[in-house]
Coordinates of C-alpha atoms in Angstrom, one line a residue:
Chain A
M1 CA -166.9 -128.9 -60.3
I2 CA -165.7 -127.2 -57.1
G3 CA -163.0 -124.6 -57.4
R4 CA -161.4 -122.4 -54.8
L5 CA -162.1 -122.7 -51.1
N6 CA -163.9 -119.4 -50.7
H7 CA -164.0 -119.4 -46.9
V8 CA -164.2 -121.3 -43.7
A9 CA -166.9 -120.0 -41.3
I10 CA -166.4 -120.1 -37.6
A11 CA -169.5 -119.4 -35.4
V12 CA -168.6 -117.5 -32.2
P13 CA -170.5 -116.3 -29.2
D14 CA -168.6 -112.9 -29.0
I15 CA -167.3 -111.6 -32.3
Q16 CA -165.2 -108.9 -30.7
A17 CA -163.3 -111.4 -28.6
A18 CA -162.9 -113.7 -31.6
T19 CA -161.6 -110.8 -33.7
A20 CA -159.1 -110.0 -31.0
V21 CA -157.8 -113.6 -31.0
Y22 CA -157.2 -113.5 -34.8
R23 CA -155.8 -110.0 -34.9
E24 CA -153.8 -109.8 -31.7
Q25 CA -152.8 -113.4 -31.0
L26 CA -152.6 -114.9 -34.5
G27 CA -151.5 -111.6 -36.1
A28 CA -154.0 -111.7 -39.0
A29 CA -155.6 -108.9 -41.0
V30 CA -159.3 -108.6 -40.0
S31 CA -162.1 -106.5 -41.3
E32 CA -164.5 -104.4 -39.3
A33 CA -167.6 -106.1 -38.0
V34 CA -170.6 -105.8 -40.3
E35 CA -174.2 -106.5 -39.2
Q36 CA -176.1 -108.5 -41.9
P37 CA -179.7 -108.5 -40.7
D38 CA -180.9 -110.3 -43.8
H39 CA -178.7 -113.2 -42.9
G40 CA -179.1 -113.1 -39.1
V41 CA -175.4 -112.7 -38.4
T42 CA -172.6 -110.2 -37.8
T43 CA -169.6 -111.0 -39.8
V44 CA -165.8 -110.3 -39.6
F45 CA -163.5 -111.5 -42.3
V46 CA -160.0 -112.7 -41.5
E47 CA -158.0 -112.1 -44.7
L48 CA -155.3 -114.8 -45.3
P49 CA -153.1 -114.8 -48.4
N50 CA -155.0 -117.6 -50.1
T51 CA -158.5 -117.6 -48.6
K52 CA -160.5 -116.1 -45.7
I53 CA -162.0 -117.1 -42.4
E54 CA -165.5 -115.8 -41.8
L55 CA -166.3 -115.1 -38.1
L56 CA -170.0 -115.2 -37.4
E57 CA -172.0 -114.0 -34.4
P58 CA -175.7 -114.4 -34.1
L59 CA -177.7 -111.3 -34.9
G60 CA -181.4 -110.9 -33.9
E61 CA -183.9 -113.7 -33.3
D62 CA -183.9 -116.8 -35.4
S63 CA -180.2 -116.5 -36.3
P64 CA -179.3 -119.5 -38.5
I65 CA -176.3 -120.2 -36.2
A66 CA -178.2 -120.0 -32.9
N67 CA -178.7 -123.8 -32.7
Y68 CA -175.1 -124.4 -33.5
L69 CA -173.9 -122.2 -30.7
A70 CA -176.4 -123.7 -28.2
K71 CA -174.7 -127.0 -28.9
N72 CA -171.2 -125.5 -29.1
P73 CA -171.2 -122.6 -26.7
V74 CA -167.5 -121.7 -27.1
G75 CA -167.9 -121.7 -30.9
G76 CA -166.5 -123.9 -33.7
I77 CA -166.3 -124.4 -37.4
H78 CA -169.8 -124.0 -38.8
H79 CA -169.3 -124.6 -42.5
I80 CA -166.9 -124.5 -45.5
C81 CA -167.7 -122.8 -48.8
Y82 CA -166.5 -123.8 -52.2
E83 CA -166.7 -121.8 -55.4
V84 CA -168.5 -123.2 -58.4
P85 CA -168.8 -121.5 -61.9
D86 CA -172.5 -122.2 -62.3
I87 CA -174.5 -122.8 -59.1
R88 CA -177.7 -124.2 -60.8
A89 CA -175.7 -126.6 -62.9
A90 CA -173.8 -127.7 -59.8
R91 CA -177.1 -128.2 -57.9
D92 CA -178.6 -130.2 -60.8
T93 CA -175.6 -132.5 -61.0
L94 CA -175.5 -133.1 -57.2
V95 CA -179.3 -133.7 -56.9
A96 CA -179.1 -136.1 -59.8
A97 CA -176.4 -138.0 -57.9
G98 CA -178.7 -138.2 -54.8
A99 CA -177.3 -135.4 -52.7
R100 CA -179.7 -133.2 -50.7
V101 CA -179.8 -129.4 -51.0
L102 CA -181.1 -127.6 -47.9
G103 CA -184.2 -125.4 -48.1
D104 CA -186.2 -125.2 -51.3
G105 CA -183.2 -125.9 -53.6
E106 CA -183.2 -122.4 -55.1
P107 CA -180.0 -120.4 -54.8
K108 CA -180.2 -117.4 -52.4
I109 CA -178.1 -114.3 -52.4
G110 CA -175.5 -114.9 -49.7
A111 CA -173.5 -112.6 -47.4
H112 CA -171.1 -111.8 -50.2
G113 CA -173.8 -110.7 -52.6
K114 CA -173.5 -113.9 -54.7
P115 CA -175.8 -116.9 -55.2
V116 CA -175.3 -119.6 -52.7
L117 CA -176.7 -123.0 -51.7
F118 CA -176.1 -125.2 -48.7
L119 CA -175.7 -129.0 -49.0
H120 CA -176.8 -131.5 -46.4
P121 CA -174.0 -132.3 -44.0
K122 CA -174.9 -136.0 -43.9
D123 CA -174.2 -136.3 -47.6
F124 CA -170.9 -134.4 -47.4
C125 CA -168.7 -136.1 -44.7
G126 CA -170.7 -134.5 -41.8
T127 CA -169.7 -131.1 -43.0
L128 CA -172.2 -128.3 -43.7
T129 CA -171.0 -127.3 -47.2
E130 CA -171.9 -124.1 -49.0
L131 CA -171.5 -123.6 -52.7
E132 CA -171.1 -120.0 -54.0
E133 CA -171.2 -119.0 -57.6
A134 CA -167.8 -117.4 -58.3
Chain B
M1 CA -148.1 -114.2 -37.8
I2 CA -150.3 -116.7 -39.6
G3 CA -150.0 -117.0 -43.3
R4 CA -151.8 -119.3 -45.8
L5 CA -154.5 -121.6 -44.8
N6 CA -152.6 -124.9 -45.4
H7 CA -155.6 -127.2 -45.1
V8 CA -158.9 -128.0 -43.6
A9 CA -159.0 -131.5 -42.1
I10 CA -162.2 -133.6 -42.2
A11 CA -162.4 -136.7 -40.1
V12 CA -164.4 -139.5 -41.8
P13 CA -165.4 -143.0 -40.8
D14 CA -164.8 -144.4 -44.4
I15 CA -162.1 -142.6 -46.5
Q16 CA -163.0 -144.4 -49.7
A17 CA -166.6 -143.3 -49.4
A18 CA -165.5 -139.7 -48.6
T19 CA -163.0 -139.7 -51.5
A20 CA -165.9 -140.7 -53.8
V21 CA -168.0 -137.8 -52.6
Y22 CA -165.2 -135.4 -53.3
R23 CA -164.1 -136.9 -56.6
E24 CA -167.3 -138.0 -58.1
Q25 CA -170.0 -135.7 -56.7
L26 CA -167.9 -132.5 -56.1
G27 CA -165.6 -133.2 -59.1
A28 CA -162.4 -132.4 -57.3
A29 CA -158.9 -133.8 -57.8
V30 CA -158.0 -136.2 -55.0
S31 CA -154.8 -138.1 -54.1
E32 CA -154.4 -141.8 -53.4
A33 CA -155.0 -142.9 -49.8
V34 CA -151.8 -143.1 -47.8
E35 CA -151.5 -144.9 -44.5
Q36 CA -149.6 -142.8 -42.0
P37 CA -149.0 -145.2 -39.0
D38 CA -146.9 -142.7 -37.2
H39 CA -149.9 -140.4 -37.1
G40 CA -152.6 -142.9 -36.6
V41 CA -154.5 -141.9 -39.7
T42 CA -155.0 -142.7 -43.4
T43 CA -155.0 -139.5 -45.5
V44 CA -156.4 -138.4 -48.8
F45 CA -155.7 -134.9 -50.1
V46 CA -158.4 -133.0 -52.0
E47 CA -156.5 -130.5 -54.2
L48 CA -158.2 -127.2 -54.6
P49 CA -156.8 -124.3 -56.6
N50 CA -155.9 -122.3 -53.5
T51 CA -155.6 -124.8 -50.6
K52 CA -156.4 -128.4 -49.8
I53 CA -158.8 -130.5 -47.8
E54 CA -157.3 -133.4 -45.8
L55 CA -159.6 -136.4 -45.4
L56 CA -158.6 -138.4 -42.3
E57 CA -159.7 -142.0 -41.4
P58 CA -158.5 -143.6 -38.1
L59 CA -155.6 -146.1 -38.5
G60 CA -154.8 -148.6 -35.8
E61 CA -155.5 -148.3 -32.1
D62 CA -155.2 -145.0 -30.3
S63 CA -155.9 -142.9 -33.4
P64 CA -155.9 -139.2 -32.5
I65 CA -159.2 -138.8 -34.3
A66 CA -161.0 -141.8 -32.7
N67 CA -162.7 -139.8 -30.0
Y68 CA -163.8 -137.2 -32.5
L69 CA -165.5 -139.9 -34.6
A70 CA -167.1 -141.5 -31.6
K71 CA -168.8 -138.2 -31.0
N72 CA -169.4 -137.4 -34.7
P73 CA -170.0 -140.8 -36.3
V74 CA -170.7 -139.4 -39.8
G75 CA -167.6 -137.3 -39.7
G76 CA -167.0 -133.6 -39.6
I77 CA -164.4 -130.8 -39.7
H78 CA -161.6 -131.8 -37.2
H79 CA -159.1 -129.0 -37.5
I80 CA -157.8 -126.1 -39.6
C81 CA -154.1 -125.5 -40.2
Y82 CA -152.3 -122.2 -40.7
E83 CA -148.8 -121.7 -42.0
V84 CA -146.3 -119.8 -39.9
P85 CA -142.7 -118.8 -40.9
D86 CA -141.2 -119.9 -37.5
I87 CA -143.1 -122.3 -35.4
R88 CA -141.1 -121.8 -32.2
A89 CA -141.4 -118.0 -32.4
A90 CA -145.1 -118.4 -33.0
R91 CA -145.5 -120.7 -30.0
D92 CA -143.5 -118.4 -27.7
T93 CA -145.6 -115.4 -28.8
L94 CA -148.9 -117.3 -28.2
V95 CA -147.8 -118.8 -24.9
A96 CA -146.7 -115.3 -23.7
A97 CA -150.3 -114.1 -24.6
G98 CA -151.8 -116.9 -22.4
A99 CA -152.8 -119.4 -25.1
R100 CA -152.4 -123.1 -24.5
V101 CA -150.4 -125.4 -26.8
L102 CA -151.4 -129.1 -26.7
G103 CA -149.0 -131.8 -25.6
D104 CA -145.5 -130.9 -24.3
G105 CA -145.3 -127.7 -26.4
E106 CA -142.5 -129.0 -28.6
P107 CA -143.2 -129.1 -32.4
K108 CA -143.6 -132.5 -33.9
I109 CA -143.1 -133.6 -37.4
G110 CA -146.6 -133.7 -39.0
A111 CA -148.1 -135.7 -41.8
H112 CA -146.5 -133.3 -44.4
G113 CA -143.0 -133.8 -43.0
K114 CA -142.9 -130.3 -41.4
P115 CA -142.9 -129.1 -37.8
V116 CA -146.4 -128.7 -36.4
L117 CA -148.1 -127.7 -33.1
F118 CA -151.8 -127.8 -32.1
L119 CA -153.4 -125.0 -30.1
H120 CA -156.1 -125.6 -27.5
P121 CA -159.6 -125.2 -29.1
K122 CA -161.0 -123.3 -26.2
D123 CA -158.5 -120.5 -26.7
F124 CA -159.2 -120.3 -30.5
C125 CA -163.0 -119.9 -31.0
G126 CA -163.7 -123.6 -30.3
T127 CA -161.6 -124.6 -33.2
L128 CA -158.7 -127.1 -33.0
T129 CA -156.0 -125.1 -34.7
E130 CA -152.8 -126.5 -36.1
L131 CA -149.7 -124.4 -37.0
E132 CA -147.3 -125.7 -39.6
E133 CA -143.9 -124.2 -40.3
A134 CA -144.1 -123.3 -44.0

């Protein structure tokens, strides 16, 4: 079912400082910061040859990463995202196997403009797992 | 400096259960479990088209992931690993920029048979970051 690792998302308290770590210390290609008010985050993409790292800073009130950063004030890996060819078929297979999908179970349009779902961390090795329709 | 994302490592309390999640629920190709007594872990690799997930279960006493699992009993993402062309050159550049390398700073032979180093999470967005010479 799952295909490529689309991205690893790292929540950070200061996206400019995090961008400098990746660009200047680790020597990676990084995008400009983009505010995504619909998703409650500001994003920077670190472009690697085979995948990308998504740096996330909270934006506005009720950011979905605010709780994570309250518990992990220096930041940390927030989730990983796998590509699937058909997100509703993936969801139906997982739910039939007993896995929990977060929210109302309907795919939402994610930060990349594609349908996404999040799976319950406790059902997936303690890892918040996003599925994105490729 | 950094190249491909070599792997994302997920620490788990029960590697057979974690393997079943990835193979049966997520439909991924997974390797056999291999005990790596020199590294204090049992490993399973989840092969994705562009990178891999490394499932880690503690092996023996003094496993390097025992503390992590004590704090995260259902498991979680333990570290990410980037490839570099020359690990000593990478280390020297990072140390000159003020970053901390764990241990004595000398590369060790990792679970893949290649030289590796670990960087201090607090200097890298709260993320335990491994460098592996590609």
